[in-house]
Amino acid sequence: MMAKSDKAKWASSNKAIKAVQVAFDMDEKLQYVIRKEALDAGLGPSDQIRKILQLPVSKRPKRPRLTVSLSAEDYIELAKRYGLEAEDQLEIKKRVMDDLIKHASDGEQKS
């Protein structure tokens, strides 16, 4: 027999399973407007679209984060750049984070 907490987990999973992600192909300029509005409002693009459509937007705070997909070849290239082994992915991630922070800080100073 499942514990109540397990039932609650499955119920929320079932709800998520019923949701269908919809992608919109539109002009880059229009995408930019929506993405910029989202950024200015502290929302993700998906939440901004929900707001535009007057649908409920999740109230729970989301971790602000940026993502990038890195292939095995990318790790090899970055390892060379940082003088590391490609398998040392955690240290590579730290160095990438440092580079991104420096880039953003430099850009912020120019503004």
PDB file of C-alpha atoms in Angstrom:
ATOM      1  CA  MET A   1       0.000   0.000   0.000  1.00  0.00           C
ATOM      2  CA  MET A   2       1.285   3.475  -0.929  1.00  0.00           C
ATOM      3  CA  ALA A   3       1.844   6.101   1.742  1.00  0.00           C
ATOM      4  CA  LYS A   4      -0.159   9.321   1.449  1.00  0.00           C
ATOM      5  CA  SER A   5       2.949  11.257   0.422  1.00  0.00           C
ATOM      6  CA  ASP A   6       3.493   8.784  -2.441  1.00  0.00           C
ATOM      7  CA  LYS A   7      -0.118   9.238  -3.551  1.00  0.00           C
ATOM      8  CA  ALA A   8       0.328  13.017  -3.521  1.00  0.00           C
ATOM      9  CA  LYS A   9       3.506  12.692  -5.602  1.00  0.00           C
ATOM     10  CA  TRP A  10       1.738  10.491  -8.149  1.00  0.00           C
ATOM     11  CA  ALA A  11      -1.257  12.837  -8.282  1.00  0.00           C
ATOM     12  CA  SER A  12       0.992  15.794  -9.099  1.00  0.00           C
ATOM     13  CA  SER A  13       2.858  13.666 -11.654  1.00  0.00           C
ATOM     14  CA  ASN A  14      -0.413  12.688 -13.319  1.00  0.00           C
ATOM     15  CA  LYS A  15      -1.373  16.352 -13.532  1.00  0.00           C
ATOM     16  CA  ALA A  16       1.979  17.174 -15.140  1.00  0.00           C
ATOM     17  CA  ILE A  17       1.633  14.277 -17.574  1.00  0.00           C
ATOM     18  CA  LYS A  18      -1.678  15.672 -18.801  1.00  0.00           C
ATOM     19  CA  ALA A  19      -0.041  19.008 -19.685  1.00  0.00           C
ATOM     20  CA  VAL A  20       1.170  19.283 -23.269  1.00  0.00           C
ATOM     21  CA  GLN A  21       3.987  21.579 -24.263  1.00  0.00           C
ATOM     22  CA  VAL A  22       3.127  23.737 -27.253  1.00  0.00           C
ATOM     23  CA  ALA A  23       5.813  25.421 -29.360  1.00  0.00           C
ATOM     24  CA  PHE A  24       5.199  28.502 -31.453  1.00  0.00           C
ATOM     25  CA  ASP A  25       7.245  29.304 -34.542  1.00  0.00           C
ATOM     26  CA  MET A  26       7.054  33.031 -35.046  1.00  0.00           C
ATOM     27  CA  ASP A  27       9.109  35.883 -36.402  1.00  0.00           C
ATOM     28  CA  GLU A  28      12.293  36.511 -34.402  1.00  0.00           C
ATOM     29  CA  LYS A  29      11.282  40.126 -33.744  1.00  0.00           C
ATOM     30  CA  LEU A  30       8.012  38.991 -32.174  1.00  0.00           C
ATOM     31  CA  GLN A  31       9.799  36.344 -30.107  1.00  0.00           C
ATOM     32  CA  TYR A  32      12.226  39.008 -28.942  1.00  0.00           C
ATOM     33  CA  VAL A  33       9.379  41.237 -27.737  1.00  0.00           C
ATOM     34  CA  ILE A  34       7.849  38.423 -25.674  1.00  0.00           C
ATOM     35  CA  ARG A  35      11.212  37.294 -24.295  1.00  0.00           C
ATOM     36  CA  LYS A  36      12.139  40.886 -23.368  1.00  0.00           C
ATOM     37  CA  GLU A  37       8.779  41.415 -21.654  1.00  0.00           C
ATOM     38  CA  ALA A  38       9.365  38.191 -19.714  1.00  0.00           C
ATOM     39  CA  LEU A  39      12.855  39.253 -18.704  1.00  0.00           C
ATOM     40  CA  ASP A  40      11.665  42.705 -17.627  1.00  0.00           C
ATOM     41  CA  ALA A  41       8.875  41.105 -15.575  1.00  0.00           C
ATOM     42  CA  GLY A  42      11.223  38.541 -14.002  1.00  0.00           C
ATOM     43  CA  LEU A  43       9.377  35.704 -15.713  1.00  0.00           C
ATOM     44  CA  GLY A  44      10.362  32.892 -18.015  1.00  0.00           C
ATOM     45  CA  PRO A  45       9.034  33.055 -21.581  1.00  0.00           C
ATOM     46  CA  SER A  46       6.498  30.318 -20.827  1.00  0.00           C
ATOM     47  CA  ASP A  47       5.065  32.237 -17.868  1.00  0.00           C
ATOM     48  CA  GLN A  48       4.971  35.425 -19.954  1.00  0.00           C
ATOM     49  CA  ILE A  49       2.947  33.618 -22.624  1.00  0.00           C
ATOM     50  CA  ARG A  50       0.558  32.358 -19.924  1.00  0.00           C
ATOM     51  CA  LYS A  51       0.245  35.935 -18.639  1.00  0.00           C
ATOM     52  CA  ILE A  52      -0.503  37.251 -22.143  1.00  0.00           C
ATOM     53  CA  LEU A  53      -3.149  34.537 -22.560  1.00  0.00           C
ATOM     54  CA  GLN A  54      -4.566  35.430 -19.126  1.00  0.00           C
ATOM     55  CA  LEU A  55      -3.886  31.931 -17.805  1.00  0.00           C
ATOM     56  CA  PRO A  56      -2.744  31.298 -14.226  1.00  0.00           C
ATOM     57  CA  VAL A  57       0.975  31.701 -13.649  1.00  0.00           C
ATOM     58  CA  SER A  58       2.736  29.618 -11.003  1.00  0.00           C
ATOM     59  CA  LYS A  59       3.310  31.637  -7.864  1.00  0.00           C
ATOM     60  CA  ARG A  60       6.143  29.448  -6.615  1.00  0.00           C
ATOM     61  CA  PRO A  61       9.520  31.101  -7.058  1.00  0.00           C
ATOM     62  CA  LYS A  62      11.753  29.604  -9.695  1.00  0.00           C
ATOM     63  CA  ARG A  63      15.491  29.480  -9.550  1.00  0.00           C
ATOM     64  CA  PRO A  64      16.800  31.956 -12.064  1.00  0.00           C
ATOM     65  CA  ARG A  65      19.236  30.025 -14.172  1.00  0.00           C
ATOM     66  CA  LEU A  66      20.721  29.883 -17.618  1.00  0.00           C
ATOM     67  CA  THR A  67      21.255  26.614 -19.405  1.00  0.00           C
ATOM     68  CA  VAL A  68      23.413  25.403 -22.244  1.00  0.00           C
ATOM     69  CA  SER A  69      23.854  21.932 -23.698  1.00  0.00           C
ATOM     70  CA  LEU A  70      27.464  20.812 -23.870  1.00  0.00           C
ATOM     71  CA  SER A  71      28.538  17.878 -26.023  1.00  0.00           C
ATOM     72  CA  ALA A  72      31.529  15.639 -25.366  1.00  0.00           C
ATOM     73  CA  GLU A  73      33.404  17.689 -27.982  1.00  0.00           C
ATOM     74  CA  ASP A  74      32.499  20.902 -26.131  1.00  0.00           C
ATOM     75  CA  TYR A  75      33.974  19.486 -22.912  1.00  0.00           C
ATOM     76  CA  ILE A  76      37.160  18.566 -24.803  1.00  0.00           C
ATOM     77  CA  GLU A  77      37.427  22.105 -26.205  1.00  0.00           C
ATOM     78  CA  LEU A  78      36.749  23.708 -22.821  1.00  0.00           C
ATOM     79  CA  ALA A  79      39.192  21.356 -21.082  1.00  0.00           C
ATOM     80  CA  LYS A  80      41.930  22.476 -23.484  1.00  0.00           C
ATOM     81  CA  ARG A  81      41.066  26.128 -22.867  1.00  0.00           C
ATOM     82  CA  TYR A  82      41.225  25.705 -19.089  1.00  0.00           C
ATOM     83  CA  GLY A  83      44.147  23.259 -18.984  1.00  0.00           C
ATOM     84  CA  LEU A  84      41.980  20.491 -17.536  1.00  0.00           C
ATOM     85  CA  GLU A  85      40.922  16.958 -18.405  1.00  0.00           C
ATOM     86  CA  ALA A  86      37.598  16.659 -20.270  1.00  0.00           C
ATOM     87  CA  GLU A  87      36.357  14.272 -17.560  1.00  0.00           C
ATOM     88  CA  ASP A  88      36.721  17.007 -14.922  1.00  0.00           C
ATOM     89  CA  GLN A  89      33.278  18.339 -15.775  1.00  0.00           C
ATOM     90  CA  LEU A  90      32.610  19.900 -12.370  1.00  0.00           C
ATOM     91  CA  GLU A  91      35.750  22.042 -12.549  1.00  0.00           C
ATOM     92  CA  ILE A  92      34.972  22.921 -16.171  1.00  0.00           C
ATOM     93  CA  LYS A  93      31.496  24.018 -15.076  1.00  0.00           C
ATOM     94  CA  LYS A  94      33.053  26.216 -12.357  1.00  0.00           C
ATOM     95  CA  ARG A  95      35.385  27.830 -14.895  1.00  0.00           C
ATOM     96  CA  VAL A  96      32.532  28.395 -17.344  1.00  0.00           C
ATOM     97  CA  MET A  97      30.542  30.018 -14.528  1.00  0.00           C
ATOM     98  CA  ASP A  98      33.498  32.307 -13.774  1.00  0.00           C
ATOM     99  CA  ASP A  99      33.712  33.273 -17.467  1.00  0.00           C
ATOM    100  CA  LEU A 100      29.975  33.992 -17.611  1.00  0.00           C
ATOM    101  CA  ILE A 101      30.110  36.110 -14.448  1.00  0.00           C
ATOM    102  CA  LYS A 102      33.061  38.068 -15.823  1.00  0.00           C
ATOM    103  CA  HIS A 103      31.295  38.569 -19.146  1.00  0.00           C
ATOM    104  CA  ALA A 104      28.080  39.763 -17.498  1.00  0.00           C
ATOM    105  CA  SER A 105      29.972  42.030 -15.068  1.00  0.00           C
ATOM    106  CA  ASP A 106      31.960  43.587 -17.920  1.00  0.00           C
ATOM    107  CA  GLY A 107      28.741  44.124 -19.884  1.00  0.00           C
ATOM    108  CA  GLU A 108      27.039  45.654 -16.856  1.00  0.00           C
ATOM    109  CA  GLN A 109      29.889  48.162 -16.437  1.00  0.00           C
ATOM    110  CA  LYS A 110      29.513  49.250 -20.075  1.00  0.00           C
ATOM    111  CA  SER A 111      25.796  49.974 -19.629  1.00  0.00           C
TER     112      SER A 111
END
